mmCIF file of C-alpha atoms in Angstrom:
data_model
loop_
_atom_site.group_PDB
_atom_site.id
_atom_site.type_symbol
_atom_site.label_atom_id
_atom_site.label_comp_id
_atom_site.label_asym_id
_atom_site.label_seq_id
_atom_site.Cartn_x
_atom_site.Cartn_y
_atom_site.Cartn_z
ATOM 1 C CA MET A 1 -0.009 20.893 -1.611
ATOM 2 C CA ILE A 2 1.430 19.909 1.788
ATOM 3 C CA GLN A 3 0.342 22.178 4.621
ATOM 4 C CA GLN A 4 2.873 24.670 5.961
ATOM 5 C CA SER A 5 3.535 22.670 9.120
ATOM 6 C CA TYR A 6 5.351 20.108 6.934
ATOM 7 C CA SER A 7 8.682 20.366 5.167
ATOM 8 C CA VAL A 8 9.663 17.698 2.650
ATOM 9 C CA VAL A 9 12.907 16.487 1.113
ATOM 10 C CA ARG A 10 13.455 13.929 -1.654
ATOM 11 C CA ARG A 11 16.533 11.722 -1.625
ATOM 12 C CA SER A 12 17.683 8.423 -3.101
ATOM 13 C CA PHE A 13 19.551 5.363 -1.866
ATOM 14 C CA SER A 14 21.170 2.725 -4.086
ATOM 15 C CA VAL A 15 20.702 -0.889 -2.997
ATOM 16 C CA ASN A 16 20.666 -4.238 -4.768
ATOM 17 C CA GLY A 17 21.027 -2.657 -8.218
ATOM 18 C CA VAL A 18 18.150 -0.240 -7.620
ATOM 19 C CA ASP A 19 18.194 3.501 -6.947
ATOM 20 C CA VAL A 20 15.386 3.855 -4.398
ATOM 21 C CA SER A 21 13.786 7.301 -4.381
ATOM 22 C CA TYR A 22 12.083 8.423 -1.189
ATOM 23 C CA GLN A 23 10.601 11.459 0.514
ATOM 24 C CA ILE A 24 10.738 12.402 4.179
ATOM 25 C CA TYR A 25 8.020 14.709 5.476
ATOM 26 C CA THR A 26 8.846 16.503 8.733
ATOM 27 C CA ASN A 27 6.002 17.936 10.796
ATOM 28 C CA ASN A 28 7.523 21.042 12.304
ATOM 29 C CA VAL A 29 4.752 21.526 14.862
ATOM 30 C CA ALA A 30 4.128 17.908 15.901
ATOM 31 C CA SER A 31 4.253 17.269 19.622
ATOM 32 C CA SER A 32 5.471 13.717 18.965
ATOM 33 C CA SER A 33 8.733 12.445 17.512
ATOM 34 C CA GLU A 34 7.045 9.223 16.357
ATOM 35 C CA ARG A 35 7.775 7.991 12.836
ATOM 36 C CA LEU A 36 5.492 6.592 10.132
ATOM 37 C CA LEU A 37 6.405 4.609 7.005
ATOM 38 C CA LEU A 38 3.842 4.653 4.158
ATOM 39 C CA LEU A 39 3.976 2.217 1.205
ATOM 40 C CA HIS A 40 2.034 2.801 -2.018
ATOM 41 C CA GLY A 41 0.134 0.488 -4.363
ATOM 42 C CA ALA A 42 1.120 -1.111 -7.678
ATOM 43 C CA GLY A 43 1.723 1.229 -10.580
ATOM 44 C CA VAL A 44 1.730 4.529 -8.698
ATOM 45 C CA ALA A 45 4.273 6.722 -6.928
ATOM 46 C CA GLY A 46 4.410 7.220 -3.180
ATOM 47 C CA GLU A 47 3.833 10.977 -3.341
ATOM 48 C CA LEU A 48 0.732 10.625 -5.515
ATOM 49 C CA THR A 49 -0.733 8.019 -3.185
ATOM 50 C CA TRP A 50 -0.013 9.566 0.187
ATOM 51 C CA SER A 51 0.584 13.339 -0.022
ATOM 52 C CA ALA A 52 -3.089 14.307 0.365
ATOM 53 C CA ILE A 53 -3.328 12.040 3.428
ATOM 54 C CA VAL A 54 -0.047 13.252 4.956
ATOM 55 C CA GLU A 55 -1.382 16.792 4.781
ATOM 56 C CA HIS A 56 -3.956 15.913 7.442
ATOM 57 C CA LEU A 57 -1.859 13.678 9.718
ATOM 58 C CA ASP A 58 -0.983 15.421 12.980
ATOM 59 C CA HIS A 59 0.637 12.820 15.247
ATOM 60 C CA TRP A 60 3.899 11.833 13.556
ATOM 61 C CA GLY A 61 7.044 13.945 13.588
ATOM 62 C CA GLN A 62 8.503 12.242 10.503
ATOM 63 C CA ILE A 63 6.830 10.357 7.667
ATOM 64 C CA LEU A 64 8.828 8.284 5.162
ATOM 65 C CA VAL A 65 7.312 7.676 1.707
ATOM 66 C CA PRO A 66 9.508 5.633 -0.673
ATOM 67 C CA ASP A 67 8.827 4.708 -4.298
ATOM 68 C CA LEU A 68 8.916 0.914 -4.564
ATOM 69 C CA ARG A 69 10.583 -1.046 -7.379
ATOM 70 C CA GLY A 70 9.167 -0.386 -10.829
ATOM 71 C CA MET A 71 7.243 2.695 -9.721
ATOM 72 C CA GLY A 72 7.627 6.419 -9.261
ATOM 73 C CA GLU A 73 11.206 7.687 -9.392
ATOM 74 C CA THR A 74 12.817 4.420 -8.243
ATOM 75 C CA ARG A 75 14.856 2.956 -11.119
ATOM 76 C CA TYR A 76 17.111 0.014 -11.867
ATOM 77 C CA LEU A 77 20.686 1.222 -12.202
ATOM 78 C CA ASP A 78 21.013 -0.556 -15.581
ATOM 79 C CA GLY A 79 17.942 1.247 -16.973
ATOM 80 C CA SER A 80 15.841 -1.917 -17.315
ATOM 81 C CA GLU A 81 12.306 -2.684 -16.129
ATOM 82 C CA SER A 82 13.221 -6.051 -14.625
ATOM 83 C CA THR A 83 10.807 -8.413 -12.923
ATOM 84 C CA PHE A 84 10.980 -8.667 -9.145
ATOM 85 C CA THR A 85 9.526 -10.495 -6.163
ATOM 86 C CA VAL A 86 7.676 -9.061 -3.179
ATOM 87 C CA GLN A 87 10.537 -10.301 -1.002
ATOM 88 C CA GLU A 88 13.028 -8.217 -3.015
ATOM 89 C CA VAL A 89 10.821 -5.152 -2.545
ATOM 90 C CA CYS A 90 10.708 -5.896 1.170
ATOM 91 C CA ASP A 91 14.522 -6.225 1.197
ATOM 92 C CA ASP A 92 14.832 -2.760 -0.409
ATOM 93 C CA VAL A 93 12.648 -1.189 2.257
ATOM 94 C CA VAL A 94 14.471 -2.886 5.140
ATOM 95 C CA ARG A 95 17.841 -1.713 3.791
ATOM 96 C CA LEU A 96 16.491 1.834 3.454
ATOM 97 C CA LEU A 97 15.161 1.775 7.019
ATOM 98 C CA ASP A 98 18.501 0.490 8.291
ATOM 99 C CA GLN A 99 20.342 3.200 6.346
ATOM 100 C CA LEU A 100 18.137 5.890 7.895
ATOM 101 C CA GLY A 101 18.311 4.393 11.381
ATOM 102 C CA TRP A 102 14.551 3.889 11.644
ATOM 103 C CA TRP A 103 14.462 1.149 14.285
ATOM 104 C CA ARG A 104 10.903 1.815 15.478
ATOM 105 C CA PHE A 105 7.988 3.186 13.447
ATOM 106 C CA ASP A 106 4.303 2.870 12.623
ATOM 107 C CA LEU A 107 3.535 1.407 9.223
ATOM 108 C CA GLY A 108 0.889 1.979 6.558
ATOM 109 C CA GLY A 109 0.385 0.227 3.235
ATOM 110 C CA TYR A 110 -2.085 0.449 0.373
ATOM 111 C CA SER A 111 -2.889 -2.536 -1.887
ATOM 112 C CA PHE A 112 0.502 -3.856 -3.120
ATOM 113 C CA GLY A 113 2.166 -1.761 -0.402
ATOM 114 C CA GLY A 114 -0.171 -3.334 2.145
ATOM 115 C CA LEU A 115 1.265 -6.754 1.359
ATOM 116 C CA ILE A 116 4.810 -5.383 1.670
ATOM 117 C CA ALA A 117 3.789 -3.829 5.014
ATOM 118 C CA MET A 118 2.521 -7.195 6.295
ATOM 119 C CA LEU A 119 5.748 -8.886 5.200
ATOM 120 C CA LEU A 120 7.772 -6.198 7.001
ATOM 121 C CA LYS A 121 5.707 -6.693 10.145
ATOM 122 C CA GLN A 122 6.249 -10.456 9.949
ATOM 123 C CA ARG A 123 10.015 -10.043 9.501
ATOM 124 C CA ASN A 124 10.530 -7.308 12.093
ATOM 125 C CA PRO A 125 7.629 -7.355 14.555
ATOM 126 C CA SER A 126 9.565 -5.476 17.238
ATOM 127 C CA ARG A 127 10.230 -2.520 14.898
ATOM 128 C CA VAL A 128 6.584 -1.905 13.936
ATOM 129 C CA GLY A 129 4.099 -0.187 16.215
ATOM 130 C CA GLN A 130 0.651 0.395 14.769
ATOM 131 C CA LEU A 131 -0.300 -0.971 11.357
ATOM 132 C CA TYR A 132 -2.614 0.752 8.829
ATOM 133 C CA LEU A 133 -3.710 -1.361 5.860
ATOM 134 C CA LEU A 134 -5.802 0.017 2.996
ATOM 135 C CA GLU A 135 -7.191 -2.968 1.050
ATOM 136 C CA PRO A 136 -3.902 -4.892 1.213
ATOM 137 C CA ALA A 137 -3.169 -7.482 -1.467
ATOM 138 C CA LEU A 138 -3.973 -11.109 -0.561
ATOM 139 C CA LEU A 139 -6.625 -10.171 2.022
ATOM 140 C CA ASP A 140 -9.497 -9.537 -0.409
ATOM 141 C CA ARG A 141 -11.122 -12.948 0.183
ATOM 142 C CA ALA A 142 -11.268 -15.370 3.112
ATOM 143 C CA ASP A 143 -10.502 -18.398 0.905
ATOM 144 C CA ILE A 144 -6.853 -18.316 -0.198
ATOM 145 C CA ASN A 145 -7.668 -20.533 -3.200
ATOM 146 C CA GLU A 146 -10.176 -17.936 -4.368
ATOM 147 C CA VAL A 147 -7.513 -15.259 -3.890
ATOM 148 C CA ARG A 148 -5.133 -17.261 -6.082
ATOM 149 C CA SER A 149 -7.774 -17.659 -8.770
ATOM 150 C CA ILE A 150 -8.431 -13.911 -8.820
ATOM 151 C CA ARG A 151 -4.711 -13.179 -8.949
ATOM 152 C CA GLU A 152 -4.498 -15.105 -12.221
ATOM 153 C CA ARG A 153 -6.834 -12.502 -13.710
ATOM 154 C CA TYR A 154 -4.423 -9.795 -12.576
ATOM 155 C CA SER A 155 -1.608 -11.612 -14.348
ATOM 156 C CA GLU A 156 -3.787 -11.808 -17.450
ATOM 157 C CA ALA A 157 -4.081 -8.011 -17.222
ATOM 158 C CA ALA A 158 -0.293 -7.778 -16.829
ATOM 159 C CA GLN A 159 0.174 -9.874 -19.975
ATOM 160 C CA HIS A 160 -2.112 -7.522 -21.922
ATOM 161 C CA ILE A 161 -0.116 -4.526 -20.664
ATOM 162 C CA ARG A 162 3.165 -6.068 -21.843
ATOM 163 C CA GLN A 163 1.938 -7.231 -25.234
ATOM 164 C CA GLN A 164 0.052 -4.171 -26.416
ATOM 165 C CA HIS A 165 1.445 -0.815 -27.490
ATOM 166 C CA ASP A 166 -1.377 0.912 -25.573
ATOM 167 C CA PRO A 167 -1.659 -0.479 -22.008
ATOM 168 C CA SER A 168 -5.203 0.877 -21.531
ATOM 169 C CA ASP A 169 -7.035 -2.400 -22.233
ATOM 170 C CA GLY A 170 -4.881 -4.301 -19.755
ATOM 171 C CA ILE A 171 -5.381 -1.609 -17.140
ATOM 172 C CA ARG A 172 -9.158 -1.729 -17.645
ATOM 173 C CA LEU A 173 -9.065 -5.495 -17.123
ATOM 174 C CA PHE A 174 -7.188 -4.912 -13.870
ATOM 175 C CA LEU A 175 -9.738 -2.290 -12.769
ATOM 176 C CA ASP A 176 -12.687 -4.519 -13.666
ATOM 177 C CA THR A 177 -11.210 -7.215 -11.428
ATOM 178 C CA ILE A 178 -10.145 -5.136 -8.433
ATOM 179 C CA ALA A 179 -12.903 -2.487 -8.467
ATOM 180 C CA PRO A 180 -16.024 -3.718 -10.297
ATOM 181 C CA GLY A 181 -18.190 -1.230 -8.379
ATOM 182 C CA ARG A 182 -16.048 1.808 -9.147
ATOM 183 C CA ASN A 183 -17.139 5.165 -10.523
ATOM 184 C CA ARG A 184 -16.914 4.694 -14.306
ATOM 185 C CA SER A 185 -17.356 8.293 -15.395
ATOM 186 C CA ASP A 186 -15.177 9.190 -18.366
ATOM 187 C CA LYS A 187 -13.167 11.702 -16.345
ATOM 188 C CA THR A 188 -12.490 9.361 -13.419
ATOM 189 C CA GLU A 189 -11.686 6.380 -15.640
ATOM 190 C CA SER A 190 -9.319 8.412 -17.796
ATOM 191 C CA MET A 191 -7.500 9.816 -14.760
ATOM 192 C CA THR A 192 -7.111 6.357 -13.184
ATOM 193 C CA ILE A 193 -5.809 4.773 -16.389
ATOM 194 C CA SER A 194 -3.387 7.647 -16.939
ATOM 195 C CA ARG A 195 -2.071 7.262 -13.385
ATOM 196 C CA LEU A 196 -1.444 3.518 -13.814
ATOM 197 C CA ALA A 197 0.104 3.922 -17.278
ATOM 198 C CA GLU A 198 3.025 6.076 -16.100
ATOM 199 C CA ARG A 199 5.321 3.026 -15.946
ATOM 200 C CA PRO A 200 3.269 0.190 -17.461
ATOM 201 C CA LEU A 201 5.981 -2.483 -17.341
ATOM 202 C CA GLY A 202 6.718 -1.734 -13.698
ATOM 203 C CA PHE A 203 2.993 -1.967 -12.989
ATOM 204 C CA ALA A 204 2.759 -5.322 -14.780
ATOM 205 C CA ASN A 205 5.789 -6.618 -12.865
ATOM 206 C CA ALA A 206 4.201 -5.616 -9.558
ATOM 207 C CA LEU A 207 0.965 -7.428 -10.442
ATOM 208 C CA ASP A 208 2.863 -10.601 -11.310
ATOM 209 C CA SER A 209 4.949 -10.428 -8.140
ATOM 210 C CA VAL A 210 1.786 -10.499 -6.031
ATOM 211 C CA THR A 211 0.350 -13.391 -8.075
ATOM 212 C CA ARG A 212 3.497 -15.416 -7.384
ATOM 213 C CA SER A 213 3.367 -14.487 -3.709
ATOM 214 C CA ALA A 214 -0.190 -15.835 -3.453
ATOM 215 C CA HIS A 215 1.314 -19.298 -4.007
ATOM 216 C CA GLU A 216 4.540 -18.791 -2.044
ATOM 217 C CA VAL A 217 3.656 -16.692 1.019
ATOM 218 C CA GLU A 218 2.048 -18.409 4.011
ATOM 219 C CA ARG A 219 -0.846 -16.013 4.509
ATOM 220 C CA ASP A 220 -1.785 -17.496 7.885
ATOM 221 C CA GLN A 221 1.623 -16.428 9.190
ATOM 222 C CA LEU A 222 0.990 -12.873 7.995
ATOM 223 C CA LEU A 223 -2.363 -12.869 9.773
ATOM 224 C CA GLU A 224 -0.699 -13.955 13.013
ATOM 225 C CA HIS A 225 1.144 -10.623 13.001
ATOM 226 C CA LEU A 226 -1.969 -8.457 12.528
ATOM 227 C CA GLN A 227 -1.551 -6.764 15.890
ATOM 228 C CA HIS A 228 -2.608 -3.168 16.560
ATOM 229 C CA ALA A 229 -3.869 -3.173 12.973
ATOM 230 C CA GLU A 230 -6.416 -0.901 11.313
ATOM 231 C CA LEU A 231 -8.064 -2.306 8.159
ATOM 232 C CA PHE A 232 -9.649 0.140 5.697
ATOM 233 C CA ALA A 233 -12.006 -0.862 2.873
ATOM 234 C CA GLY A 234 -13.846 1.179 0.257
ATOM 235 C CA GLY A 235 -17.614 1.071 0.659
ATOM 236 C CA ARG A 236 -18.047 0.124 -3.007
ATOM 237 C CA SER A 237 -15.566 -2.745 -2.817
ATOM 238 C CA VAL A 238 -16.861 -6.299 -3.120
ATOM 239 C CA ARG A 239 -18.908 -7.726 -0.272
ATOM 240 C CA GLU A 240 -16.543 -10.678 0.183
ATOM 241 C CA LEU A 241 -13.718 -8.301 1.086
ATOM 242 C CA HIS A 242 -15.807 -6.566 3.750
ATOM 243 C CA ASP A 243 -16.960 -9.905 5.145
ATOM 244 C CA HIS A 244 -13.360 -11.049 5.489
ATOM 245 C CA TYR A 245 -12.291 -7.852 7.253
ATOM 246 C CA LEU A 246 -15.246 -8.114 9.640
ATOM 247 C CA HIS A 247 -14.291 -11.703 10.410
ATOM 248 C CA LEU A 248 -10.661 -10.729 11.085
ATOM 249 C CA ALA A 249 -11.742 -7.902 13.414
ATOM 250 C CA ARG A 250 -14.157 -10.148 15.326
ATOM 251 C CA GLN A 251 -11.566 -12.898 15.606
ATOM 252 C CA ASN A 252 -8.748 -10.611 16.804
ATOM 253 C CA THR A 253 -9.334 -7.861 19.368
ATOM 254 C CA MET A 254 -6.195 -6.073 18.127
ATOM 255 C CA VAL A 255 -7.701 -5.548 14.643
ATOM 256 C CA ASN A 256 -10.165 -2.762 13.796
ATOM 257 C CA TYR A 257 -12.143 -2.526 10.561
ATOM 258 C CA HIS A 258 -13.204 0.741 8.887
ATOM 259 C CA GLU A 259 -15.556 1.038 5.924
ATOM 260 C CA VAL A 260 -14.834 4.236 3.978
ATOM 261 C CA LYS A 261 -18.222 4.911 2.413
ATOM 262 C CA GLY A 262 -18.538 6.232 -1.131
ATOM 263 C CA THR A 263 -15.145 4.878 -2.227
ATOM 264 C CA ASP A 264 -13.830 1.880 -4.130
ATOM 265 C CA HIS A 265 -10.312 0.406 -4.214
ATOM 266 C CA SER A 266 -8.984 3.913 -4.972
ATOM 267 C CA LEU A 267 -9.906 5.050 -1.463
ATOM 268 C CA PRO A 268 -6.654 6.973 -0.672
ATOM 269 C CA TYR A 269 -7.298 9.247 -3.663
ATOM 270 C CA GLN A 270 -11.023 9.628 -3.028
ATOM 271 C CA LYS A 271 -11.211 10.222 0.742
ATOM 272 C CA PRO A 272 -7.750 11.294 1.984
ATOM 273 C CA ARG A 273 -9.059 13.616 4.709
ATOM 274 C CA GLN A 274 -11.341 10.924 6.161
ATOM 275 C CA ILE A 275 -8.606 8.287 6.112
ATOM 276 C CA ALA A 276 -6.172 10.687 7.809
ATOM 277 C CA ARG A 277 -8.750 11.447 10.501
ATOM 278 C CA LEU A 278 -9.277 7.733 11.173
ATOM 279 C CA MET A 279 -5.518 7.178 11.325
ATOM 280 C CA ASN A 280 -5.098 10.079 13.770
ATOM 281 C CA GLU A 281 -7.891 8.763 15.979
ATOM 282 C CA ALA A 282 -6.524 5.211 15.907
ATOM 283 C CA ARG A 283 -3.039 6.422 16.846
ATOM 284 C CA GLN A 284 -4.456 8.396 19.749
ATOM 285 C CA ARG A 285 -6.273 5.296 21.026
ATOM 286 C CA TYR A 286 -3.060 3.277 20.642
ATOM 287 C CA THR A 287 -1.102 5.917 22.576
ATOM 288 C CA ASN A 288 -3.648 5.877 25.400
ATOM 289 C CA SER A 289 -3.938 2.102 25.611
#
């Protein structure tokens, strides 16, 4: 439940054969008119990913949370679950921002949405202020060849999801790859699988789009645009991911690294209040710098 200081509206915008659903949260007591765009991960809706975090954000006057292709309430106009590329998802978001007249904003992205956020920053560096990345895709290892190898396992999971009547086995394969140190209690596992099975074909298409991007996107160029960036990682996530984030923060004075203890890759669902607090504090430092 969003706190009373926020009002929220849901709208849609048709672009490139897709009806993009989005929400705008307005903080009625914010002292700032700054704007924030938040992009969700593969297989889940924007509201489910970000609403518990938005509830505790106090800096931004408006927060935009769209559902990306294949997920949430965003649908192809022809009713299909078509494949897509990360560049097409990025195109959708840029067209939405242009439609709304959002020419300057801060930007947050989780997992799949983190990769889209980095692509947006690369395309439109002058439009993006501070960047918040929660375990963004393609940054989980320092060696890009190792990243590509791991992505093939994600595409194997996507193939299982497409071929089987019950997507659960494919989703478990995905979870075993991305979050081997996760909480495996029956309740938590069931809730996570249920969340990712809402639109299984859209989820599979998102996984494959990132696998293709691992071979097509010049990651070094994305890293060049990590300016005023906050990197968040779950404490239970693999050591190699933390090591890479530490290296990026030590190499670039405009990158900060935060370990969110007691969480795995599902950190926005597990510690929303803590992540919101860190985002608020980072934005205050950015404002004062």
